[in-house]
Every structure is written in structure tokens, then in C-alpha cells.
mmCIF file of C-alpha atoms in Angstrom:
data_model
loop_
_atom_site.group_PDB
_atom_site.id
_atom_site.type_symbol
_atom_site.label_atom_id
_atom_site.label_comp_id
_atom_site.label_asym_id
_atom_site.label_seq_id
_atom_site.Cartn_x
_atom_site.Cartn_y
_atom_site.Cartn_z
ATOM 1 C CA MET A 1 108.349 -89.465 -211.846
ATOM 2 C CA THR A 2 107.660 -86.207 -210.060
ATOM 3 C CA ARG A 3 110.583 -85.009 -207.984
ATOM 4 C CA THR A 4 109.997 -82.959 -204.850
ATOM 5 C CA ILE A 5 112.716 -80.780 -203.396
ATOM 6 C CA ASP A 6 112.469 -80.742 -199.606
ATOM 7 C CA ARG A 7 114.917 -78.330 -198.090
ATOM 8 C CA GLU A 8 114.897 -76.561 -194.762
ATOM 9 C CA SER A 9 113.789 -73.039 -195.517
ATOM 10 C CA THR A 10 116.146 -70.169 -194.854
ATOM 11 C CA SER A 11 114.771 -67.484 -192.579
ATOM 12 C CA ALA A 12 113.739 -64.180 -194.106
ATOM 13 C CA ALA A 13 116.259 -62.410 -191.861
ATOM 14 C CA ALA A 14 119.100 -64.621 -193.112
ATOM 15 C CA LEU A 15 118.104 -63.996 -196.728
ATOM 16 C CA GLN A 16 117.998 -60.255 -196.132
ATOM 17 C CA ALA A 17 121.455 -60.373 -194.536
ATOM 18 C CA ALA A 18 122.829 -62.341 -197.503
ATOM 19 C CA MET A 19 121.361 -59.834 -199.951
ATOM 20 C CA ARG A 20 122.907 -56.929 -198.065
ATOM 21 C CA GLN A 21 126.246 -58.788 -198.020
ATOM 22 C CA MET A 22 126.119 -58.949 -201.807
ATOM 23 C CA GLU A 23 125.263 -55.265 -202.206
ATOM 24 C CA ASP A 24 127.949 -54.200 -199.706
ATOM 25 C CA TYR A 25 130.523 -56.242 -201.621
ATOM 26 C CA TRP A 26 129.398 -54.658 -204.901
ATOM 27 C CA HIS A 27 129.833 -51.163 -203.423
ATOM 28 C CA GLU A 28 133.279 -52.182 -202.158
ATOM 29 C CA LEU A 29 134.268 -53.288 -205.668
ATOM 30 C CA ARG A 30 132.864 -50.104 -207.132
ATOM 31 C CA GLY A 31 134.907 -47.794 -204.906
ATOM 32 C CA GLN A 32 135.329 -44.474 -206.701
ATOM 33 C CA HIS A 33 134.672 -46.004 -210.110
ATOM 34 C CA ARG A 34 131.518 -45.723 -212.155
ATOM 35 C CA LEU A 35 130.763 -49.450 -211.848
ATOM 36 C CA PRO A 36 132.630 -52.633 -210.879
ATOM 37 C CA GLN A 37 134.208 -54.863 -213.503
ATOM 38 C CA ARG A 38 132.632 -58.283 -214.036
ATOM 39 C CA ARG A 39 136.033 -59.976 -213.953
ATOM 40 C CA ALA A 40 136.719 -58.490 -210.491
ATOM 41 C CA VAL A 41 133.898 -60.453 -208.813
ATOM 42 C CA ASP A 42 135.253 -63.036 -206.366
ATOM 43 C CA PRO A 43 132.663 -65.720 -205.443
ATOM 44 C CA ALA A 44 134.533 -66.442 -202.210
ATOM 45 C CA ARG A 45 133.399 -63.029 -200.928
ATOM 46 C CA LEU A 46 129.741 -64.010 -201.318
ATOM 47 C CA SER A 47 129.601 -66.993 -198.987
ATOM 48 C CA ALA A 48 126.110 -66.363 -197.563
ATOM 49 C CA ALA A 49 124.599 -65.317 -200.892
ATOM 50 C CA LEU A 50 126.366 -67.844 -203.127
ATOM 51 C CA PRO A 51 123.580 -70.505 -203.281
ATOM 52 C CA HIS A 52 121.170 -67.797 -204.467
ATOM 53 C CA ALA A 53 123.570 -65.841 -206.680
ATOM 54 C CA PHE A 54 123.728 -65.394 -210.435
ATOM 55 C CA LEU A 55 125.809 -63.648 -213.076
ATOM 56 C CA LEU A 56 123.813 -62.244 -215.937
ATOM 57 C CA GLN A 57 124.900 -61.311 -219.461
ATOM 58 C CA ARG A 58 122.792 -58.931 -221.529
ATOM 59 C CA VAL A 59 121.842 -60.420 -224.902
ATOM 60 C CA ALA A 60 118.972 -58.100 -225.928
ATOM 61 C CA PRO A 61 117.498 -54.794 -224.656
ATOM 62 C CA ARG A 62 115.280 -56.539 -222.086
ATOM 63 C CA VAL A 63 116.891 -59.971 -221.890
ATOM 64 C CA GLY A 64 119.670 -61.236 -219.643
ATOM 65 C CA ARG A 65 121.101 -64.742 -219.946
ATOM 66 C CA LEU A 66 122.375 -66.617 -216.891
ATOM 67 C CA ARG A 67 126.098 -67.394 -217.095
ATOM 68 C CA VAL A 68 126.473 -68.545 -213.492
ATOM 69 C CA ALA A 69 123.688 -69.756 -211.182
ATOM 70 C CA GLY A 70 123.728 -70.932 -207.570
ATOM 71 C CA GLN A 71 122.350 -74.218 -206.293
ATOM 72 C CA ARG A 72 119.100 -72.693 -205.046
ATOM 73 C CA LEU A 73 118.252 -71.496 -208.562
ATOM 74 C CA THR A 74 118.822 -75.007 -209.902
ATOM 75 C CA GLN A 75 116.460 -76.350 -207.238
ATOM 76 C CA LEU A 76 113.777 -73.804 -208.125
ATOM 77 C CA LEU A 77 113.827 -74.731 -211.787
ATOM 78 C CA GLY A 78 114.552 -78.441 -211.386
ATOM 79 C CA MET A 79 117.440 -78.197 -213.862
ATOM 80 C CA ASP A 80 120.632 -76.253 -214.485
ATOM 81 C CA PRO A 81 119.502 -72.756 -215.570
ATOM 82 C CA ARG A 82 122.847 -71.662 -217.006
ATOM 83 C CA GLY A 83 122.420 -70.384 -220.531
ATOM 84 C CA MET A 84 118.728 -69.643 -219.990
ATOM 85 C CA PRO A 85 117.175 -66.166 -219.789
ATOM 86 C CA LEU A 86 116.361 -64.855 -216.329
ATOM 87 C CA SER A 87 112.712 -64.661 -217.404
ATOM 88 C CA THR A 88 112.586 -68.490 -217.299
ATOM 89 C CA PHE A 89 111.900 -68.223 -213.566
ATOM 90 C CA PHE A 90 108.791 -66.064 -214.041
ATOM 91 C CA HIS A 91 105.187 -66.325 -215.225
ATOM 92 C CA GLY A 92 104.153 -64.453 -218.377
ATOM 93 C CA GLU A 93 102.961 -61.154 -216.869
ATOM 94 C CA ALA A 94 105.898 -60.990 -214.483
ATOM 95 C CA ARG A 95 108.288 -61.462 -217.416
ATOM 96 C CA GLU A 96 107.217 -58.088 -218.798
ATOM 97 C CA VAL A 97 108.042 -56.420 -215.484
ATOM 98 C CA VAL A 98 111.384 -58.198 -215.224
ATOM 99 C CA GLY A 99 112.244 -57.164 -218.780
ATOM 100 C CA ALA A 100 111.493 -53.516 -218.024
ATOM 101 C CA ARG A 101 113.614 -53.606 -214.888
ATOM 102 C CA LEU A 102 116.491 -55.241 -216.787
ATOM 103 C CA ALA A 103 116.349 -52.314 -219.202
ATOM 104 C CA ASP A 104 116.666 -49.973 -216.194
ATOM 105 C CA LEU A 105 119.517 -52.072 -214.812
ATOM 106 C CA PHE A 106 121.628 -51.812 -217.959
ATOM 107 C CA ASP A 107 120.541 -48.528 -219.542
ATOM 108 C CA LYS A 108 120.394 -46.110 -216.614
ATOM 109 C CA PRO A 109 122.287 -48.088 -215.130
ATOM 110 C CA ALA A 110 120.578 -48.829 -211.811
ATOM 111 C CA ILE A 111 120.416 -51.143 -208.830
ATOM 112 C CA VAL A 112 117.166 -53.097 -209.082
ATOM 113 C CA GLU A 113 115.221 -55.022 -206.441
ATOM 114 C CA LEU A 114 111.926 -56.836 -206.932
ATOM 115 C CA PRO A 115 109.561 -58.527 -204.454
ATOM 116 C CA LEU A 116 108.835 -62.144 -205.398
ATOM 117 C CA ALA A 117 106.115 -64.696 -204.709
ATOM 118 C CA ALA A 118 105.078 -68.155 -205.915
ATOM 119 C CA ARG A 119 101.546 -69.457 -205.500
ATOM 120 C CA ARG A 120 100.679 -72.423 -203.338
ATOM 121 C CA GLY A 121 99.756 -75.617 -205.197
ATOM 122 C CA LEU A 122 99.869 -79.403 -204.936
ATOM 123 C CA ALA A 123 103.245 -80.255 -203.332
ATOM 124 C CA ARG A 124 104.166 -76.619 -203.874
ATOM 125 C CA PRO A 125 104.186 -74.437 -200.743
ATOM 126 C CA ARG A 126 103.814 -70.691 -201.079
ATOM 127 C CA LEU A 127 107.121 -68.889 -201.516
ATOM 128 C CA THR A 128 108.062 -65.274 -200.895
ATOM 129 C CA GLY A 129 111.338 -63.493 -201.451
ATOM 130 C CA ARG A 130 113.251 -60.799 -203.292
ATOM 131 C CA MET A 131 115.604 -60.434 -206.222
ATOM 132 C CA ILE A 132 118.462 -57.959 -206.462
ATOM 133 C CA ALA A 133 120.521 -57.163 -209.564
ATOM 134 C CA LEU A 134 123.641 -54.970 -209.590
ATOM 135 C CA PRO A 135 125.141 -53.703 -212.880
ATOM 136 C CA LEU A 136 128.689 -54.580 -213.942
ATOM 137 C CA ILE A 137 131.050 -53.540 -216.717
ATOM 138 C CA GLY A 138 131.438 -56.538 -219.018
ATOM 139 C CA ASP A 139 134.451 -57.688 -221.003
ATOM 140 C CA ASP A 140 133.225 -55.466 -223.846
ATOM 141 C CA GLY A 141 133.651 -52.346 -221.686
ATOM 142 C CA LEU A 142 129.900 -51.736 -221.616
ATOM 143 C CA VAL A 143 127.268 -52.139 -218.906
ATOM 144 C CA SER A 144 126.393 -55.589 -220.195
ATOM 145 C CA ALA A 145 126.623 -57.825 -217.124
ATOM 146 C CA ALA A 146 125.072 -58.008 -213.678
ATOM 147 C CA LEU A 147 125.651 -59.662 -210.338
ATOM 148 C CA GLY A 148 122.464 -60.666 -208.585
ATOM 149 C CA ALA A 149 120.622 -62.954 -206.238
ATOM 150 C CA LEU A 150 117.202 -64.560 -206.350
ATOM 151 C CA MET A 151 116.205 -65.405 -202.789
ATOM 152 C CA VAL A 152 113.033 -67.176 -201.704
ATOM 153 C CA ASP A 153 111.960 -68.153 -198.204
ATOM 154 C CA GLY A 154 110.327 -71.565 -197.874
ATOM 155 C CA GLU A 155 110.555 -75.166 -199.058
ATOM 156 C CA ILE A 156 110.608 -75.364 -202.826
ATOM 157 C CA GLY A 157 108.394 -78.407 -203.226
ATOM 158 C CA THR A 158 107.941 -79.788 -206.736
ATOM 159 C CA PRO A 159 109.930 -77.905 -209.391
ATOM 160 C CA PRO A 160 109.778 -75.992 -211.568
ATOM 161 C CA ARG A 161 108.533 -73.069 -209.481
ATOM 162 C CA ARG A 162 107.505 -70.023 -211.499
ATOM 163 C CA LEU A 163 107.581 -66.688 -209.748
ATOM 164 C CA GLU A 164 105.375 -63.618 -209.811
ATOM 165 C CA ILE A 165 106.002 -60.053 -208.713
ATOM 166 C CA GLY A 166 104.949 -60.095 -205.077
ATOM 167 C CA PRO A 167 103.447 -57.427 -202.853
ATOM 168 C CA GLY A 168 105.949 -54.945 -201.513
ATOM 169 C CA LEU A 169 108.432 -52.393 -202.758
ATOM 170 C CA THR A 170 110.228 -52.340 -206.090
ATOM 171 C CA ARG A 171 113.523 -50.460 -205.987
ATOM 172 C CA VAL A 172 115.230 -48.776 -208.939
ATOM 173 C CA ASP A 173 118.267 -46.670 -207.940
ATOM 174 C CA PRO A 174 119.989 -44.963 -210.912
ATOM 175 C CA LEU A 175 123.745 -44.688 -210.475
ATOM 176 C CA VAL A 176 124.944 -42.267 -213.155
ATOM 177 C CA ARG A 177 124.950 -38.518 -212.733
ATOM 178 C CA GLN A 178 122.365 -36.912 -214.967
ATOM 179 C CA ARG A 179 123.226 -34.125 -217.413
ATOM 180 C CA PRO A 180 122.547 -30.633 -216.005
ATOM 181 C CA ARG A 181 119.621 -28.716 -217.438
ATOM 182 C CA PRO A 182 120.436 -25.307 -219.005
ATOM 183 C CA ASP A 183 118.457 -23.460 -216.317
ATOM 184 C CA GLU A 184 120.700 -24.964 -213.638
ATOM 185 C CA PHE A 185 123.538 -22.686 -214.783
ATOM 186 C CA ALA A 186 121.466 -19.534 -214.318
ATOM 187 C CA HIS A 187 122.661 -18.908 -210.766
ATOM 188 C CA GLY A 188 126.395 -18.766 -211.376
ATOM 189 C CA PHE A 189 128.965 -21.424 -210.719
ATOM 190 C CA ALA A 190 127.716 -22.781 -207.403
ATOM 191 C CA GLU A 191 128.276 -26.516 -207.172
ATOM 192 C CA ARG A 192 125.229 -28.408 -208.332
ATOM 193 C CA ARG A 193 123.934 -31.065 -205.989
ATOM 194 C CA ARG A 194 124.207 -34.597 -207.323
ATOM 195 C CA PRO A 195 120.734 -35.738 -208.382
ATOM 196 C CA TYR A 196 119.348 -38.751 -206.616
ATOM 197 C CA LEU A 197 116.333 -40.615 -207.822
ATOM 198 C CA GLN A 198 114.749 -43.608 -206.191
ATOM 199 C CA LEU A 199 111.616 -45.138 -207.646
ATOM 200 C CA ILE A 200 109.533 -46.990 -205.104
ATOM 201 C CA VAL A 201 106.428 -48.842 -206.217
ATOM 202 C CA ASP A 202 104.025 -50.466 -203.781
ATOM 203 C CA ASN A 203 102.523 -53.560 -205.381
ATOM 204 C CA ASP A 204 99.945 -54.142 -202.618
#
């Protein structure tokens, strides 16, 4: 029997506010440290984002496995996604993009945001949204975990819903200070400005 999930859609503005709540909380946890600790995350501080939230554990260079997943993610997939790779939510081509961005997330490390979309089909309305992933220090002392949210605007319809990379901006914000180049010491001991790199890709 085909099961259809009919839920009142959350407004795009509410989703954006929930995503910003999550990022603000992550920055609060980070403070003056390089990155927040995974064990420091308190779900009670993520009230608006909690149904959309996930905790990710790195298991391969471009693979993250879901350790915790909010109710909205379960509705999207039609089953409990815990223990599954994040790529489970995406179509084949989009999985390559997600894998590359997970490598950025853990290796740079970086804050990552992706625009999302799901095609319209029978009993499946079109969905749009965004995903954010924020790197964390895992129990192993490495950048091997992430706090994130997968937020879509619209009724889910019949699960599972597979996502694509939607039109819009992809954000990759590296967080670690880069090593200075030798030529940067040529002008004495003046304080070097902290490098800032933001990659923005328009998928239109």
C-alpha cells in the first residue's frame, strides 16, 4: 500500500529562520575555539530546527553516516534514516556533488550550504529547500562529525523523496587559517590579514 505523507508545509521564511538559529548556535558553541565539540551539542537549543536536524559521522572521504535524524527526514525517506549515508536522500548526479561538499566540510573544514529541489510527480508535489552542514570535532579529536539540517518547503507527498541540487547559491566557507606564502613575509613583520574565502556557485 502506498503511503502519502500530508503535512502542512513550513514557510520558506520559517525554514530560513530555523537554519540561521542552528548556525548561530554553532558559532556560540565555537566561541574562540577552532571548532565546537560534538558532545557539546544540546538538542534543546535547536527547537525550531530540530525536526529537520541531523548529526553526521564521517565514515569515508566523501561519505557521512546519519547518527541522529529529525522527524522531517524520516518523513522524506519514509523510514528511519539513522545509520544510512546522507547520500540516500539524493539522486545519482546530486550524490557526486554532495560527496564533494562533504569533503570540503571535513577537510578544509568549512561551513557548507546547498540549494535543494525535488521534482513534481504523481502524489509528489515539487519541493524546494536548502541543506546546511557545520563541522564538529568528534570523539576521536578529529573533524569527523557535523551538525546539519535538511529543510524543504512543501508537502512531502508519497515517500521516498529523492532530492537534486536546486537552482541558487552553493556556499562553502573555509574556517581554518591558511598557511602564509613565503612572499607574504617580504614586507617585514606587519600583521597579515586573515584570509577569507567564500565560494559561491550559481546553479541557475
